[in-house]
PDB file of C-alpha atoms in Angstrom:
ATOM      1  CA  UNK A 812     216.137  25.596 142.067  1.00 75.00           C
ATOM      2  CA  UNK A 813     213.468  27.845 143.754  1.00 90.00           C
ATOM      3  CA  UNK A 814     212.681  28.161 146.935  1.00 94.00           C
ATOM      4  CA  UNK A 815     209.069  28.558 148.925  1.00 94.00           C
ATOM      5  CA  UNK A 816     207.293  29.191 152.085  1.00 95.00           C
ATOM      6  CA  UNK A 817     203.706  27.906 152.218  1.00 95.00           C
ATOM      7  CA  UNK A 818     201.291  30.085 153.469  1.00 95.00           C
ATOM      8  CA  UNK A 819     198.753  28.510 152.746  1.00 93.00           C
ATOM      9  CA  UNK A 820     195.907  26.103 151.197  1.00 93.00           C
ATOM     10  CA  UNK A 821     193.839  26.473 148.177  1.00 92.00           C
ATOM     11  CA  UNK A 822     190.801  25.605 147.712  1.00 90.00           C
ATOM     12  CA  UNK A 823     188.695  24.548 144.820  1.00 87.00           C
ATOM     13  CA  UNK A 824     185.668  23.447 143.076  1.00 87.00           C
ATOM     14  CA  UNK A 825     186.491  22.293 140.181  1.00 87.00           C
ATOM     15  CA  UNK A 826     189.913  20.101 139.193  1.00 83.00           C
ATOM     16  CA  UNK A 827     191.708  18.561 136.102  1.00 84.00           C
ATOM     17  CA  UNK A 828     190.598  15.152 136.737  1.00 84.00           C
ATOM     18  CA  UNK A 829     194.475  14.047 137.774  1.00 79.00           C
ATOM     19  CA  UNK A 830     194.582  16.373 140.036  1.00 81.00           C
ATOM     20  CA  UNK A 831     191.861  14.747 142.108  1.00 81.00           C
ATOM     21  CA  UNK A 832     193.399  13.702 145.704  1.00 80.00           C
ATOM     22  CA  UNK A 833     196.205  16.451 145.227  1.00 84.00           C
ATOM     23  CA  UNK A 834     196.476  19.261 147.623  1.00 88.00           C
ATOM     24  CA  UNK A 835     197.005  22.887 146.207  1.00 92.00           C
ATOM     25  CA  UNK A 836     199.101  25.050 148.639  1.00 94.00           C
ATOM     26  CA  UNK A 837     199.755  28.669 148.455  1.00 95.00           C
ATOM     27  CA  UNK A 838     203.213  29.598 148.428  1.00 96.00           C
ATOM     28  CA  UNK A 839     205.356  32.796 149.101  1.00 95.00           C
ATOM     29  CA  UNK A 840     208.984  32.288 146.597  1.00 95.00           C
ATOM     30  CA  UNK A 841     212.147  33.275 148.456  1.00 94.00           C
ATOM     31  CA  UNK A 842     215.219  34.179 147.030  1.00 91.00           C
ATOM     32  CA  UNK A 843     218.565  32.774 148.143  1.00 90.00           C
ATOM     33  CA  UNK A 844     218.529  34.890 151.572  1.00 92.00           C
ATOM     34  CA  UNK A 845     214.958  33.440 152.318  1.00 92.00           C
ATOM     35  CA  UNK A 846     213.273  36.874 151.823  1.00 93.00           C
ATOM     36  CA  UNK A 847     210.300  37.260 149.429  1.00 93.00           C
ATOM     37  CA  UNK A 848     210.233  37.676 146.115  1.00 93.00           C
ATOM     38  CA  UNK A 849     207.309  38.459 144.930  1.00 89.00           C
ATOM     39  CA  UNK A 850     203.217  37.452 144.756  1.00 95.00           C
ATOM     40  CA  UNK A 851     201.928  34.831 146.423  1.00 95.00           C
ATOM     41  CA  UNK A 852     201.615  31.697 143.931  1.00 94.00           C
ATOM     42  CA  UNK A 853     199.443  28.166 143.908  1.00 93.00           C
ATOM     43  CA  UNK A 854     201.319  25.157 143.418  1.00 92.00           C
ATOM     44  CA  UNK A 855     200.673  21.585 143.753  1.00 91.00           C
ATOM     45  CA  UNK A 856     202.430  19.216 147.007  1.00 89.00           C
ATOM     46  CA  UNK A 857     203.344  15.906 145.812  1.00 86.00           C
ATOM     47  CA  UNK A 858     205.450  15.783 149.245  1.00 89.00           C
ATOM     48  CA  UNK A 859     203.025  16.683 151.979  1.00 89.00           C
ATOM     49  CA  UNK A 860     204.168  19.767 153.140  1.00 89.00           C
ATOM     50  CA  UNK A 861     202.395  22.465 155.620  1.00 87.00           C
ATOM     51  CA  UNK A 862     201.515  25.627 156.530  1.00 91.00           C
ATOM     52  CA  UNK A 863     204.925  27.165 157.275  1.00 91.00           C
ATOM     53  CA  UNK A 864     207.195  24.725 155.625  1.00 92.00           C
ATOM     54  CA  UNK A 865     209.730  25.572 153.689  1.00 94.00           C
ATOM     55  CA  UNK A 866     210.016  23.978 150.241  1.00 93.00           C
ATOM     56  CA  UNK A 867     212.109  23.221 146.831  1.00 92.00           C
ATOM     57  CA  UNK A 868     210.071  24.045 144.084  1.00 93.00           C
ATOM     58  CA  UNK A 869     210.185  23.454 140.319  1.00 90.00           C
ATOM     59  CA  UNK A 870     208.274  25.564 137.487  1.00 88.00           C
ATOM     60  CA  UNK A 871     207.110  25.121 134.242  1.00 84.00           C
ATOM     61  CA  UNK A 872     207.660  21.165 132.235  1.00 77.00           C
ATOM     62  CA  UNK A 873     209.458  19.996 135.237  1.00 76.00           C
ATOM     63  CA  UNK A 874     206.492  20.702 137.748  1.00 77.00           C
ATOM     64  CA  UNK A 875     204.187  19.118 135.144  1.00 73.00           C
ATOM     65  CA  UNK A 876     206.201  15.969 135.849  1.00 74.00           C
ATOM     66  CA  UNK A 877     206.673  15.921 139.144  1.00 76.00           C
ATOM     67  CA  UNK A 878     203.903  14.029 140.070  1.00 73.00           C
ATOM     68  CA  UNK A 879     204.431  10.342 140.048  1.00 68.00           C
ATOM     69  CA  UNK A 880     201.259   8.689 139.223  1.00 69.00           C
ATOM     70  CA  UNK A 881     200.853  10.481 136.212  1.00 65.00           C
ATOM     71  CA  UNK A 882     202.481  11.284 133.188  1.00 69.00           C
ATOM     72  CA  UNK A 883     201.484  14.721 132.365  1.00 74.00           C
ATOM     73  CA  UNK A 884     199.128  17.104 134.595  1.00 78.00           C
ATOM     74  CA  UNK A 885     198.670  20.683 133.261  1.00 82.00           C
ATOM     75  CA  UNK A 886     200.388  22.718 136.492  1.00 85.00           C
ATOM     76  CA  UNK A 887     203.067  25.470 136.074  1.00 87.00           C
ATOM     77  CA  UNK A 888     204.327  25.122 140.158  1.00 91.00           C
ATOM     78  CA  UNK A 889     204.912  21.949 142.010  1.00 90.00           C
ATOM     79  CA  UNK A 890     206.904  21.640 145.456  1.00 92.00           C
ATOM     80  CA  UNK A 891     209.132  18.608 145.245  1.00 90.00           C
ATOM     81  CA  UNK A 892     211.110  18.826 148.599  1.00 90.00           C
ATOM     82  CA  UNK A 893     210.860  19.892 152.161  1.00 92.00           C
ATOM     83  CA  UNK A 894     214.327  21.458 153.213  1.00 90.00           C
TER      84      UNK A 894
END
């Protein structure tokens, strides 16, 4: 389990086309003491966080399942809870 502050949104022009309608936030990882870890990171909300939120995140073939609608979506970050 990682954890994640969002900082921020991204912004984009162009998308993988099931990613249209999902928000890219960018995200500061915390370690266990909630200090930083790190660079700052993209990943994609599938639970409506905001700027300032602190999040559970999952990496690699679990983030590229997190999202519900569909089945497989080429991301390497997704937030999947608000703590």
């Amino acid at each position: 389990m990682l954890f994640g502050r969002v900082r921020g949104t991204a912004i984009c022009t162009i998308k993988y086309p099931d990613l249209k309608g999902m928000k890219l936030l960018v995200v500061e990882p915390l370690d266990k003491h909630l200090e930083p870890t790190g660079p700052l990171q993209v990943a994609v909300d599938v639970v409506q966080a905001g700027s300032g939120d602190l999040c559970v995140m999952v990496r690699s073939r679990e983030a590229a399942l997190a999202m519900d609608i569909h089945k497989f979506v080429p991301v390497d970050l997704a937030l999947i809870g608000i703590v």
